[in-house]
């Protein structure tokens, strides 16, 4: 069975600080995908990133960066120079990668509520 | 842009009522999903569908049913609403094709209160 753990329930930081959101996963699959989604107060989950299990390169997109470490089963998300607009609930998710047709279900973590204090 | 539209943002129903939550997507996606979101529990999959008239149970299907008569529309049905079904309900869709990346696109959610 797959499992995603986001141990940080809530985090508050002052604007412009850096913040890291932790994600630890469990799976027996050798190939899988990892995701991060953002849920702003409007409610709609917004896709941020997908990572293949065979690609351990870190990724940076503007102020966002992701650190994937297979050895520790972690896929952490860092926001640099945080802004008030980053305030949201962030979800980490995991899916199998057995087919190439996009049919697999997602298993979500419980989410981390991030509040950026102006 | 992918658009997933849920018919209601807020809904208040009484115990025992039959409740329909509607979801429509405009990107011709084959896959559609219904989740419920509760504090401390994250998103849990209720039902999903890979094609018209097809449905599969997710992790918590008890007390729910679904209908997919058209590709773009996926309905969640609470046959007899109960107070423990008070929750945020999220609909999602994703494409089913070679090279698809399992990325799901979400609606804004329906916050259902059962009194």
Tab-separated table of C-alpha atoms in Angstrom:
chain	number	residue	atom	x	y	z
A	1	UNK	CA	0.000	0.000	0.000
A	2	UNK	CA	1.116	3.515	-0.694
A	3	UNK	CA	1.386	6.157	1.963
A	4	UNK	CA	2.369	9.815	2.033
A	5	UNK	CA	3.265	11.566	5.276
A	6	UNK	CA	3.372	15.307	5.745
A	7	UNK	CA	4.307	15.634	9.394
A	8	UNK	CA	4.057	19.423	9.462
A	9	UNK	CA	0.419	20.293	9.960
A	10	UNK	CA	0.892	24.057	10.053
A	11	UNK	CA	3.833	26.362	9.468
A	12	UNK	CA	4.022	30.130	9.889
A	13	UNK	CA	6.931	32.217	8.701
A	14	UNK	CA	7.540	35.906	8.256
A	15	UNK	CA	7.541	37.187	4.720
A	16	UNK	CA	10.855	36.846	2.867
A	17	UNK	CA	11.971	33.923	4.986
A	18	UNK	CA	12.704	30.593	3.352
A	19	UNK	CA	10.518	27.641	4.255
A	20	UNK	CA	10.728	23.914	3.573
A	21	UNK	CA	7.733	21.598	3.491
A	22	UNK	CA	8.521	17.968	4.178
A	23	UNK	CA	7.092	14.939	2.405
A	24	UNK	CA	7.945	11.314	3.129
A	25	UNK	CA	6.424	8.478	1.146
A	26	UNK	CA	6.121	4.708	1.225
A	27	UNK	CA	5.624	2.466	-1.780
A	28	UNK	CA	6.595	-1.003	-2.956
A	29	UNK	CA	6.623	0.085	-6.571
A	30	UNK	CA	9.960	0.541	-8.273
A	31	UNK	CA	8.580	3.203	-10.586
A	32	UNK	CA	6.264	5.895	-9.360
A	33	UNK	CA	5.466	9.580	-9.599
A	34	UNK	CA	5.553	12.225	-6.904
A	35	UNK	CA	3.560	15.440	-7.002
A	36	UNK	CA	3.068	18.703	-5.171
A	37	UNK	CA	-0.198	20.616	-5.309
A	38	UNK	CA	-1.111	23.999	-3.854
A	39	UNK	CA	-4.574	24.772	-2.495
A	40	UNK	CA	-5.086	28.528	-2.046
A	41	UNK	CA	-8.059	29.874	-0.088
A	42	UNK	CA	-10.173	29.703	-3.253
A	43	UNK	CA	-10.179	25.913	-2.811
A	44	UNK	CA	-8.957	24.657	-6.169
A	45	UNK	CA	-5.879	22.434	-6.048
A	46	UNK	CA	-3.228	23.711	-8.420
A	47	UNK	CA	-0.619	21.354	-9.828
A	48	UNK	CA	2.960	22.473	-9.108
A	49	UNK	CA	5.288	19.646	-10.078
A	50	UNK	CA	5.567	15.962	-10.980
A	51	UNK	CA	8.719	13.940	-10.533
A	52	UNK	CA	9.543	10.460	-11.881
A	53	UNK	CA	11.098	8.016	-9.452
A	54	UNK	CA	14.062	7.450	-11.732
A	55	UNK	CA	14.901	11.145	-11.919
A	56	UNK	CA	16.535	12.348	-8.724
A	57	UNK	CA	17.675	15.675	-10.058
A	58	UNK	CA	16.577	18.603	-7.982
A	59	UNK	CA	14.355	21.076	-9.729
A	60	UNK	CA	14.077	24.820	-9.394
A	61	UNK	CA	11.304	26.987	-10.712
A	62	UNK	CA	11.650	30.603	-9.697
A	63	UNK	CA	11.366	30.771	-5.907
A	64	UNK	CA	10.317	27.114	-5.704
A	65	UNK	CA	12.668	24.165	-5.495
A	66	UNK	CA	12.200	20.483	-4.904
A	67	UNK	CA	14.620	17.995	-3.359
A	68	UNK	CA	13.918	14.357	-4.212
A	69	UNK	CA	15.940	11.774	-2.293
A	70	UNK	CA	15.132	8.131	-2.946
A	71	UNK	CA	17.463	6.973	-0.172
A	72	UNK	CA	15.272	8.645	2.446
A	73	UNK	CA	11.971	8.392	0.505
A	74	UNK	CA	11.528	12.120	0.698
A	75	UNK	CA	10.362	14.792	-1.716
A	76	UNK	CA	10.720	18.133	0.047
A	77	UNK	CA	9.562	21.489	-1.240
A	78	UNK	CA	11.331	24.765	-0.479
A	79	UNK	CA	10.011	28.247	-1.047
A	80	UNK	CA	12.712	30.900	-1.076
A	81	UNK	CA	11.959	34.487	-0.072
A	82	UNK	CA	8.363	33.657	0.795
A	83	UNK	CA	5.527	35.990	-0.104
A	84	UNK	CA	2.033	36.434	1.284
A	85	UNK	CA	0.628	34.891	-1.909
A	86	UNK	CA	2.357	31.641	-0.959
A	87	UNK	CA	-0.095	31.215	1.916
A	88	UNK	CA	-2.012	28.038	1.131
A	89	UNK	CA	-2.349	24.383	1.973
A	90	UNK	CA	0.246	22.281	0.184
A	91	UNK	CA	-0.280	18.624	-0.621
A	92	UNK	CA	2.261	16.010	-1.559
A	93	UNK	CA	0.972	13.024	-3.546
A	94	UNK	CA	2.177	9.709	-4.950
A	95	UNK	CA	1.032	7.468	-7.789
A	96	UNK	CA	2.109	4.255	-9.410
A	97	UNK	CA	3.661	4.395	-12.878
A	98	UNK	CA	2.751	0.978	-14.263
A	99	UNK	CA	1.112	2.147	-17.457
A	100	UNK	CA	1.919	4.956	-19.811
A	101	UNK	CA	-1.688	6.070	-20.087
A	102	UNK	CA	-2.140	8.181	-16.999
A	103	UNK	CA	-4.639	5.897	-15.310
A	104	UNK	CA	-3.125	5.612	-11.893
A	105	UNK	CA	-4.763	7.007	-8.781
A	106	UNK	CA	-3.108	9.534	-6.519
A	107	UNK	CA	-2.474	8.994	-2.826
A	108	UNK	CA	-2.354	12.308	-1.000
A	109	UNK	CA	-0.720	13.360	2.221
A	110	UNK	CA	-2.703	15.223	4.844
A	111	UNK	CA	-1.378	18.601	3.748
A	112	UNK	CA	0.623	21.409	5.338
A	113	UNK	CA	-1.021	24.754	5.943
A	114	UNK	CA	1.524	27.487	5.263
A	115	UNK	CA	0.894	31.011	6.513
A	116	UNK	CA	3.165	33.830	5.455
A	117	UNK	CA	3.036	36.719	7.906
A	118	UNK	CA	3.500	40.145	6.302
B	1	UNK	CA	-6.540	25.942	-19.756
B	2	UNK	CA	-8.268	22.953	-18.265
B	3	UNK	CA	-11.518	23.848	-16.629
B	4	UNK	CA	-13.211	21.638	-14.058
B	5	UNK	CA	-16.447	23.154	-12.836
B	6	UNK	CA	-18.383	22.049	-9.798
B	7	UNK	CA	-21.958	23.224	-9.810
B	8	UNK	CA	-22.104	24.559	-6.250
B	9	UNK	CA	-19.507	26.105	-3.950
B	10	UNK	CA	-21.673	25.741	-0.863
B	11	UNK	CA	-24.560	23.409	-0.182
B	12	UNK	CA	-26.681	22.860	2.913
B	13	UNK	CA	-28.865	19.759	3.115
B	14	UNK	CA	-30.867	17.929	5.725
B	15	UNK	CA	-30.204	14.449	7.026
B	16	UNK	CA	-31.845	11.852	4.820
B	17	UNK	CA	-31.996	14.014	1.715
B	18	UNK	CA	-30.697	12.748	-1.610
B	19	UNK	CA	-27.849	14.981	-2.729
B	20	UNK	CA	-26.325	15.401	-6.180
B	21	UNK	CA	-22.921	16.998	-6.661
B	22	UNK	CA	-22.150	17.775	-10.287
B	23	UNK	CA	-18.815	18.109	-11.993
B	24	UNK	CA	-18.117	19.074	-15.595
B	25	UNK	CA	-14.777	19.261	-17.386
B	26	UNK	CA	-14.143	20.841	-20.751
B	27	UNK	CA	-10.879	19.176	-21.812
B	28	UNK	CA	-12.201	15.872	-23.131
B	29	UNK	CA	-10.495	13.973	-20.316
B	30	UNK	CA	-11.278	10.289	-19.953
B	31	UNK	CA	-10.570	10.023	-16.227
B	32	UNK	CA	-12.643	11.698	-13.551
B	33	UNK	CA	-12.399	11.481	-9.774
B	34	UNK	CA	-14.320	12.431	-6.655
B	35	UNK	CA	-12.504	13.137	-3.384
B	36	UNK	CA	-13.535	14.370	-0.005
B	37	UNK	CA	-11.239	16.591	2.021
B	38	UNK	CA	-11.365	16.673	5.810
B	39	UNK	CA	-9.029	18.402	8.279
B	40	UNK	CA	-6.186	16.139	9.287
B	41	UNK	CA	-7.151	13.494	6.743
B	42	UNK	CA	-6.148	15.123	3.480
B	43	UNK	CA	-7.873	14.044	0.286
B	44	UNK	CA	-9.500	10.633	0.167
B	45	UNK	CA	-10.722	9.059	-3.042
B	46	UNK	CA	-14.419	8.175	-3.114
B	47	UNK	CA	-15.006	6.985	-6.683
B	48	UNK	CA	-13.387	7.341	-10.050
B	49	UNK	CA	-14.237	6.655	-13.660
B	50	UNK	CA	-12.049	5.869	-16.660
B	51	UNK	CA	-14.799	6.041	-19.252
B	52	UNK	CA	-18.447	6.790	-19.810
B	53	UNK	CA	-20.700	4.477	-17.821
B	54	UNK	CA	-17.699	3.014	-16.012
B	55	UNK	CA	-17.022	3.514	-12.333
B	56	UNK	CA	-14.685	2.099	-9.738
B	57	UNK	CA	-14.671	2.360	-5.983
B	58	UNK	CA	-12.005	4.368	-4.309
B	59	UNK	CA	-10.926	4.163	-0.701
B	60	UNK	CA	-14.140	5.371	0.956
B	61	UNK	CA	-17.136	4.580	-1.285
B	62	UNK	CA	-19.618	3.720	1.471
B	63	UNK	CA	-22.661	5.961	1.429
B	64	UNK	CA	-21.922	7.294	-2.048
B	65	UNK	CA	-22.650	6.398	-5.648
B	66	UNK	CA	-21.687	8.006	-8.944
B	67	UNK	CA	-22.993	8.450	-12.441
B	68	UNK	CA	-21.126	9.080	-15.669
B	69	UNK	CA	-23.550	9.248	-18.569
B	70	UNK	CA	-21.466	11.662	-20.616
B	71	UNK	CA	-17.725	11.989	-20.918
B	72	UNK	CA	-17.591	15.507	-19.588
B	73	UNK	CA	-19.854	15.023	-16.569
B	74	UNK	CA	-19.319	13.025	-13.390
B	75	UNK	CA	-21.930	13.155	-10.650
B	76	UNK	CA	-21.545	12.167	-7.015
B	77	UNK	CA	-24.714	11.024	-5.293
B	78	UNK	CA	-25.413	10.808	-1.593
B	79	UNK	CA	-28.456	8.549	-1.472
B	80	UNK	CA	-29.397	9.523	2.073
B	81	UNK	CA	-27.193	12.278	3.436
B	82	UNK	CA	-25.859	11.920	6.950
B	83	UNK	CA	-24.079	14.403	9.197
B	84	UNK	CA	-20.787	12.536	8.848
B	85	UNK	CA	-20.840	13.389	5.166
B	86	UNK	CA	-20.382	17.051	5.956
B	87	UNK	CA	-17.146	17.805	4.116
B	88	UNK	CA	-15.424	19.515	1.220
B	89	UNK	CA	-15.888	17.545	-2.012
B	90	UNK	CA	-13.392	17.932	-4.829
B	91	UNK	CA	-13.739	16.731	-8.387
B	92	UNK	CA	-10.756	16.146	-10.665
B	93	UNK	CA	-10.072	15.003	-14.205
B	94	UNK	CA	-7.045	13.759	-16.108
B	95	UNK	CA	-6.280	12.649	-19.649
B	96	UNK	CA	-5.764	9.036	-20.606
B	97	UNK	CA	-3.287	8.758	-23.439
B	98	UNK	CA	0.244	7.614	-24.181
B	99	UNK	CA	2.643	9.772	-22.271
B	100	UNK	CA	0.007	11.126	-19.931
B	101	UNK	CA	1.579	12.183	-16.702
B	102	UNK	CA	-1.092	11.295	-14.114
B	103	UNK	CA	-1.614	14.993	-13.524
B	104	UNK	CA	-5.082	15.629	-12.203
B	105	UNK	CA	-6.886	18.941	-12.609
B	106	UNK	CA	-9.223	19.998	-9.860
B	107	UNK	CA	-12.392	21.983	-9.467
B	108	UNK	CA	-12.844	24.590	-6.749
B	109	UNK	CA	-14.741	22.196	-4.505
B	110	UNK	CA	-18.210	22.002	-2.973
B	111	UNK	CA	-18.491	22.540	0.739
B	112	UNK	CA	-21.425	20.415	1.862
B	113	UNK	CA	-23.062	20.772	5.249
B	114	UNK	CA	-25.567	18.134	6.320
B	115	UNK	CA	-27.757	19.258	9.209
